[in-house]
Coordinates of C-alpha atoms (C1' of nucleotides) in Angstrom, one line a residue:
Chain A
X1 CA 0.0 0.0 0.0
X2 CA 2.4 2.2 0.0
X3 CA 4.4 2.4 -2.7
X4 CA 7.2 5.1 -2.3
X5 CA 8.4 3.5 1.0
X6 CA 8.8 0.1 -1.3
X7 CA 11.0 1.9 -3.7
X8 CA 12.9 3.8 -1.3
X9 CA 13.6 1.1 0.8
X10 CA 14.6 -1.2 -2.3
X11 CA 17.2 1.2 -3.6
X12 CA 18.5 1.7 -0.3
X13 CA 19.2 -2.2 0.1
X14 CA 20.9 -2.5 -2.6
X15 CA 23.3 0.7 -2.3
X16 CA 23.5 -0.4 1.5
X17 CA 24.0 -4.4 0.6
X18 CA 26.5 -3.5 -2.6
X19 CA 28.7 -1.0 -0.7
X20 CA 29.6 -3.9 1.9
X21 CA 30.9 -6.0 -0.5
X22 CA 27.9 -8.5 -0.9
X23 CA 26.7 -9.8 -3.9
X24 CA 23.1 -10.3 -5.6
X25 CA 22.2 -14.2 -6.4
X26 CA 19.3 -15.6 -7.0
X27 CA 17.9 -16.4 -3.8
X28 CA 18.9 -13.0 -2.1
X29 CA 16.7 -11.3 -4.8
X30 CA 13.7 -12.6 -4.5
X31 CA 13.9 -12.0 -1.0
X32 CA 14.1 -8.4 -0.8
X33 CA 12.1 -7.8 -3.3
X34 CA 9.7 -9.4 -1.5
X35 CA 10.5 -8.0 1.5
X36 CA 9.8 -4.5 -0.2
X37 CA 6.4 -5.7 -1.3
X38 CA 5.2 -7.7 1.9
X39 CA 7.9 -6.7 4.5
X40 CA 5.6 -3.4 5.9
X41 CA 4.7 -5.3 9.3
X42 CA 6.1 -8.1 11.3
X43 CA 6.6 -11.2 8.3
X44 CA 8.9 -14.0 10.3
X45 CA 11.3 -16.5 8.6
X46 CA 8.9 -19.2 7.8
X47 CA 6.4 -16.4 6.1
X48 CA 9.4 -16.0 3.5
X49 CA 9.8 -19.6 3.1
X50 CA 6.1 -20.2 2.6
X51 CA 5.5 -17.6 -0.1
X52 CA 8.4 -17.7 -1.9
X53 CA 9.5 -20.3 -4.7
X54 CA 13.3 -19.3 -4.6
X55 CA 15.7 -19.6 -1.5
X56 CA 16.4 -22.2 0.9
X57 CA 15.9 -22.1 5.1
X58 CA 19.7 -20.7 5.4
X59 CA 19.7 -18.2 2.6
X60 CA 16.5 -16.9 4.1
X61 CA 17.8 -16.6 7.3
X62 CA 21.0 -15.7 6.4
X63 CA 19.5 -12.9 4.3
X64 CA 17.2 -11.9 7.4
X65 CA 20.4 -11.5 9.4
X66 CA 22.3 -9.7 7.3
X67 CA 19.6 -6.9 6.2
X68 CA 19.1 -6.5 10.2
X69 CA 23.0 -6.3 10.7
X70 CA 23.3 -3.3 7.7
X71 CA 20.0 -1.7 9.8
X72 CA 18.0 -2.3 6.9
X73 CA 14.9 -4.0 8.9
X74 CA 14.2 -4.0 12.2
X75 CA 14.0 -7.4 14.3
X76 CA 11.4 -7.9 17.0
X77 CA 10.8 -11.6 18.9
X78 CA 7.0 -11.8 19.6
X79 CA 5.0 -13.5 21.8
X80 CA 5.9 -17.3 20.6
X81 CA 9.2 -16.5 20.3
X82 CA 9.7 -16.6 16.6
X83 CA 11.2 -13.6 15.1
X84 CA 9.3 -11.5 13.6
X85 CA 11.0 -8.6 10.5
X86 CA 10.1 -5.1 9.0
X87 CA 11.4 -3.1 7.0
X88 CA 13.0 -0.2 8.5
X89 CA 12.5 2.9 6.8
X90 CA 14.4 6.1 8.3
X91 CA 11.1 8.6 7.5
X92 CA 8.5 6.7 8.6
X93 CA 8.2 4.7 12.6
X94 CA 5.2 2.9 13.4
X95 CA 3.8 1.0 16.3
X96 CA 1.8 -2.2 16.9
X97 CA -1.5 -3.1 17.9
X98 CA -2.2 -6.1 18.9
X99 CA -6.1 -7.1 18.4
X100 CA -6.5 -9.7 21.0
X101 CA -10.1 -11.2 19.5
X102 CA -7.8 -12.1 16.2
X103 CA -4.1 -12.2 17.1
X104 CA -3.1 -9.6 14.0
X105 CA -0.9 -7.2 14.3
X106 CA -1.3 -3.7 12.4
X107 CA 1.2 -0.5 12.4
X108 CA 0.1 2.8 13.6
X109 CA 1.7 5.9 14.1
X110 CA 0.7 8.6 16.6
X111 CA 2.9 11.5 17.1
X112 CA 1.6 12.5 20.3
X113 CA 2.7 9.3 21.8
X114 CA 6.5 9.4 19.7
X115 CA 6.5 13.0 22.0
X116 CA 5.5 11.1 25.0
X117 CA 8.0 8.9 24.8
X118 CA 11.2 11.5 24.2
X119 CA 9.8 13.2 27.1
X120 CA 9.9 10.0 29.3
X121 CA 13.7 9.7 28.0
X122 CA 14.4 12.7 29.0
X123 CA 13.1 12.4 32.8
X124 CA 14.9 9.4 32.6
X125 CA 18.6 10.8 31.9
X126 CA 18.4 8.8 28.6
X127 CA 19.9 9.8 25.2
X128 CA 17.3 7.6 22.8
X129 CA 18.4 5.3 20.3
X130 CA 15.4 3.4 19.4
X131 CA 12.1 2.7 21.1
X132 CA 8.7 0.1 20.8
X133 CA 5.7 0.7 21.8
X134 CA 2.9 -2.7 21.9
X135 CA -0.6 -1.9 22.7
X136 CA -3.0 -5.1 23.1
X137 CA -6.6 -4.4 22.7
X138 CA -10.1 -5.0 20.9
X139 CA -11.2 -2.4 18.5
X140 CA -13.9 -1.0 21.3
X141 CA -16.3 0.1 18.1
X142 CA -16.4 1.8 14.7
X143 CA -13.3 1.3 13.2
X144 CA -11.6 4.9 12.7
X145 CA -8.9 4.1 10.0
X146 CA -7.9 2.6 7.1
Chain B
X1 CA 13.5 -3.7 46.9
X2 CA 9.6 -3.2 47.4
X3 CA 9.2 -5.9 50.3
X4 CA 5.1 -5.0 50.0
X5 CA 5.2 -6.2 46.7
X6 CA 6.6 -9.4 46.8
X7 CA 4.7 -10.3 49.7
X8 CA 1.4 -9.6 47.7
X9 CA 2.4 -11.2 44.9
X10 CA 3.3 -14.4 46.8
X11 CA 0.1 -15.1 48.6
X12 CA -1.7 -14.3 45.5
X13 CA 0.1 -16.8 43.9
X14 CA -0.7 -19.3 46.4
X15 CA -4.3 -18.5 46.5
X16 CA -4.2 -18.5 42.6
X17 CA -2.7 -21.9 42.3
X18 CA -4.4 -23.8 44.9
X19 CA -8.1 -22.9 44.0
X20 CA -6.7 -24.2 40.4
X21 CA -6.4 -27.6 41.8
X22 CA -2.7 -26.9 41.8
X23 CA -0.3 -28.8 44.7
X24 CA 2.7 -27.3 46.6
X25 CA 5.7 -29.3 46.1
X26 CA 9.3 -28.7 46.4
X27 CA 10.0 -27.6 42.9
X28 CA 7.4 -25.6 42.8
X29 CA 7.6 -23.9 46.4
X30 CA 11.2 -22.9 46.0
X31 CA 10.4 -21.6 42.2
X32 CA 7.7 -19.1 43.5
X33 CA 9.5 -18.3 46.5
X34 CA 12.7 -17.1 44.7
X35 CA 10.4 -15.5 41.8
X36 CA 9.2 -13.4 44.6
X37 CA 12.5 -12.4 45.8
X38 CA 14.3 -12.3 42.5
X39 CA 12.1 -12.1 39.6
X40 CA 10.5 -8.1 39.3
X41 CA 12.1 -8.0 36.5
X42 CA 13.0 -9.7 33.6
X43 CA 14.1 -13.4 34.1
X44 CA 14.9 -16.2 32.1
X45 CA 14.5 -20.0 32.9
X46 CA 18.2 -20.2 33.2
X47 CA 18.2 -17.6 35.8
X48 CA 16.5 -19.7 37.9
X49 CA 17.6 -22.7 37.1
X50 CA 21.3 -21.4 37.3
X51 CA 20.4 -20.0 41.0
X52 CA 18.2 -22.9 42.2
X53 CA 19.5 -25.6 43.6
X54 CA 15.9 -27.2 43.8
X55 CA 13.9 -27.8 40.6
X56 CA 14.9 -29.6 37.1
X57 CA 14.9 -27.8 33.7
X58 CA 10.8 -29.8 33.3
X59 CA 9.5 -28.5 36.5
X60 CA 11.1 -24.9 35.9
X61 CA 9.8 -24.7 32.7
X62 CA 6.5 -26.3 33.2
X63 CA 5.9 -23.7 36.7
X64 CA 6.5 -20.5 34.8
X65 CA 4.4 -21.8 31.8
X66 CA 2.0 -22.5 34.4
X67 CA 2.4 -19.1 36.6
X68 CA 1.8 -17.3 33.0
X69 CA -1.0 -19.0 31.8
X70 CA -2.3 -18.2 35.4
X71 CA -2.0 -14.5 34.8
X72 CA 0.5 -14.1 38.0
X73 CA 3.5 -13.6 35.1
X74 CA 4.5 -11.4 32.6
X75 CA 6.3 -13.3 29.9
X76 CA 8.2 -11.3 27.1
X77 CA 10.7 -12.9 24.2
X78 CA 13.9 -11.2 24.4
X79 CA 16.5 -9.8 21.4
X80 CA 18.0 -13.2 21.4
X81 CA 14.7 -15.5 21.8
X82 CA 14.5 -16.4 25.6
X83 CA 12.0 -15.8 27.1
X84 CA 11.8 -13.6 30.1
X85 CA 9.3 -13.2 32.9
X86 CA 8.5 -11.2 35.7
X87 CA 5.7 -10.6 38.4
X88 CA 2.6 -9.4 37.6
X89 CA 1.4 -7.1 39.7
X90 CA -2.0 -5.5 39.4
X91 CA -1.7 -3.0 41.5
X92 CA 2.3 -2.1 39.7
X93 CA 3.1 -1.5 35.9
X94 CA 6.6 -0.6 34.8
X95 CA 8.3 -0.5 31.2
X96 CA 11.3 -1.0 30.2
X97 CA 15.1 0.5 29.3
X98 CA 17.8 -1.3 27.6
X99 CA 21.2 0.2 28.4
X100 CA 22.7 0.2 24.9
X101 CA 25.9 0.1 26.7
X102 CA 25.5 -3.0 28.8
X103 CA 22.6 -4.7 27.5
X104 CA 21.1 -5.2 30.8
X105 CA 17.6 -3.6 31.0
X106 CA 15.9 -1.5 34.2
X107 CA 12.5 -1.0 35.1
X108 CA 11.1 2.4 35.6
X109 CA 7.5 4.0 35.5
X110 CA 5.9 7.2 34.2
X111 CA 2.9 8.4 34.5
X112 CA 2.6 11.2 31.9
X113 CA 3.8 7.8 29.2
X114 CA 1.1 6.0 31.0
X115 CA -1.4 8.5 30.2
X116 CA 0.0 9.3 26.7
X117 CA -0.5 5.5 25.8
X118 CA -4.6 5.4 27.1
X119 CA -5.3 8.7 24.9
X120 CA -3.3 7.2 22.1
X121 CA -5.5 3.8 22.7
X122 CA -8.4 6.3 22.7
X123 CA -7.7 7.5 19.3
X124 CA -6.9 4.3 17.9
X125 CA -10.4 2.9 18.7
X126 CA -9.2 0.6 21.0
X127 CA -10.1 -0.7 24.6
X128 CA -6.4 -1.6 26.0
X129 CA -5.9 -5.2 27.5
X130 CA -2.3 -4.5 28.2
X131 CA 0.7 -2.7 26.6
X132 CA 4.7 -2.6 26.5
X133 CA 7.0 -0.2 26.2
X134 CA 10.5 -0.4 25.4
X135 CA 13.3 2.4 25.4
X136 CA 16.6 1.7 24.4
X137 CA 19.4 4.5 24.7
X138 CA 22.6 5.1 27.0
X139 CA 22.6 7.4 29.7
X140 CA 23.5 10.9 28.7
X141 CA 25.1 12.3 31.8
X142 CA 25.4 11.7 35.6
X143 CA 23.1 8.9 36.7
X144 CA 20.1 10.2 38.3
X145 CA 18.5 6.9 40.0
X146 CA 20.0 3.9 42.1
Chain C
dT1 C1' 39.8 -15.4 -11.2
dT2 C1' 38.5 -14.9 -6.8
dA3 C1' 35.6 -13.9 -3.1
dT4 C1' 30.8 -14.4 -2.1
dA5 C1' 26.2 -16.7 -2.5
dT6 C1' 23.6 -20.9 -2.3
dG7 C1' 21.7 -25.3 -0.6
dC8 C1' 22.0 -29.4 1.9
dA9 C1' 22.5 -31.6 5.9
dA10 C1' 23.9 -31.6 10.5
dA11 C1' 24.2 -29.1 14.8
dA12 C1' 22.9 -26.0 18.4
dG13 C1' 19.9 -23.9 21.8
dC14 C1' 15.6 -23.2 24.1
dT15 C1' 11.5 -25.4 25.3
dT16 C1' 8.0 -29.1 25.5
dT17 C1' 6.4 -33.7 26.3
dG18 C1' 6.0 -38.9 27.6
dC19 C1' 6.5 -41.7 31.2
dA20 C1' 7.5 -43.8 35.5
dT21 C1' 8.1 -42.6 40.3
dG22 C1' 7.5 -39.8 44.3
dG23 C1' 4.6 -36.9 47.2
dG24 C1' 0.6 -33.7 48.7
dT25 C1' -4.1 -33.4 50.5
Chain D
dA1 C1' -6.3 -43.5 47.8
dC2 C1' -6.2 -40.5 44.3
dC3 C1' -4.3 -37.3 41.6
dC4 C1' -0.8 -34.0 41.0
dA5 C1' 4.2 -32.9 41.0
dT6 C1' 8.7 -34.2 39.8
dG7 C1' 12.8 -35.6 37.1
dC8 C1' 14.8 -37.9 33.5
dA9 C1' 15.4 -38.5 28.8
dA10 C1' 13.8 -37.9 24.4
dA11 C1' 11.6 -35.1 21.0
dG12 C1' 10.3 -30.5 18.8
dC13 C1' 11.1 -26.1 16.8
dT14 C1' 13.4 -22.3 15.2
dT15 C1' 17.7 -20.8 14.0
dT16 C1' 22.8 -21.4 13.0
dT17 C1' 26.8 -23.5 11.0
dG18 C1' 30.1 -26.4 8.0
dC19 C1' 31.0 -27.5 3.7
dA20 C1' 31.0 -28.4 -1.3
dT21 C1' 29.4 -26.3 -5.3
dA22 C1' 27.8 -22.5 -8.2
dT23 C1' 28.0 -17.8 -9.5
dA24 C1' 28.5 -12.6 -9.5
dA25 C1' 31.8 -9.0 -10.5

DNA sequence: TTATATGCAAAAGCTTTGCATGGGT
DNA sequence: ACCCATGCAAAGCTTTTGCATATAA
């Protein structure tokens, strides 16, 4: 859905992954172009082998690993312990909701919270480097957003 | 550190497991005793395992999955896939900071974040179960807290 | 040509489970 | 006496690693 963040993030990959040296087979390829497409929210190791023809078990997790070493995703272990992947996009931060009545996960954003929390760093004596929010929940009514 | 606490949290646990049919025995008893002491934040089955003299790898595992499923844990999965737990306290809620520089993560509470997370729940369209926070940083200057 | 990527199979590490025995109530 | 708790050993799962081969640059 959003389509500049794919293309962004897909040209930044392969500067990122070409300028340390590494190399673009097959199986590397169809990963994070994948990634760019389906990578948005959460997507773990096994989703990657599922949906995609190309790459074996250590390719994709070697691939995993390596875009989360060059920064290029972000790495989260959820609640059963299987890590879980995003791309990581410098201009854009997102949070997770946790519906409790299906077990999805969706991204939102909410600056008045991202303010909240450099606020809290700050009382805390803490110079920020990254943060996570998780809110669990049930959508109370009428859904608001997309 | 918060002597009230522990003690709570231990005769809750008692009540909680007995009137589910559960039985005291050794394993067990030293298991919720030293989670009392020891576990407010953040411990892995190795921790107690490691520290225990009582109790096998099966009846350490199998008590905190049980103390969890009871509500009377927290359980989170750690950067490297462990699992961590820590009391649940009804009455207590604390995030969490990762010292970049050590790794080791610290407890601490805020109000105004508290808050900042309900109206952002609010917006969202969502009636909160639960929610985590996580800050990562170093500490800028002089240490403020203990 | 030379270092890196790939895939297979094996290993590693945390956690769970089956089963026989011991112990709480 | 009955049922739960315990411990051992084995199995399960996700993830990592070793190694031989294929391939990008």
């Amino acid at each position: 859905m959003d389509q500049a963040l794919r293309d962004r993030w897909l040209a930044q990959a392969d500067a990122t992954l070409s300028s340390a040296g590494r190399r673009a087979g097959a199986a590397r390829t169809a990963i994070v172009e994948w990634l760019a497409r389906e990578g948005q929210c959460l997507v773990t190791a096994q989703d990657v082998l599922d949906r995609l023809p190309q790459g074996s078990p250590s390719s994709v997790y070697r691939t995993l690993d390596e875009l989360f070493a060059l920064g290029l995703l972000h790495r989260f272990h959820g609640q059963d312990g299987v890590a879980r992947y995003e791309i990581a996009d410098p201009l854009r931060h997102h949070h997770h909701f946790i519906d409790e009545a299906s077990g999805a996960a969706r991204p939102f954003t909410d600056d008045e919270l991202e303010r909240a929390i450099e606020a809290a760093a700050r009382r805390l004596g803490v110079r920020l480097t990254g943060h996570e929010v998780v809110i669990r929940g049930r959508r109370s009514t009428n859904g608001t957003q997309s």
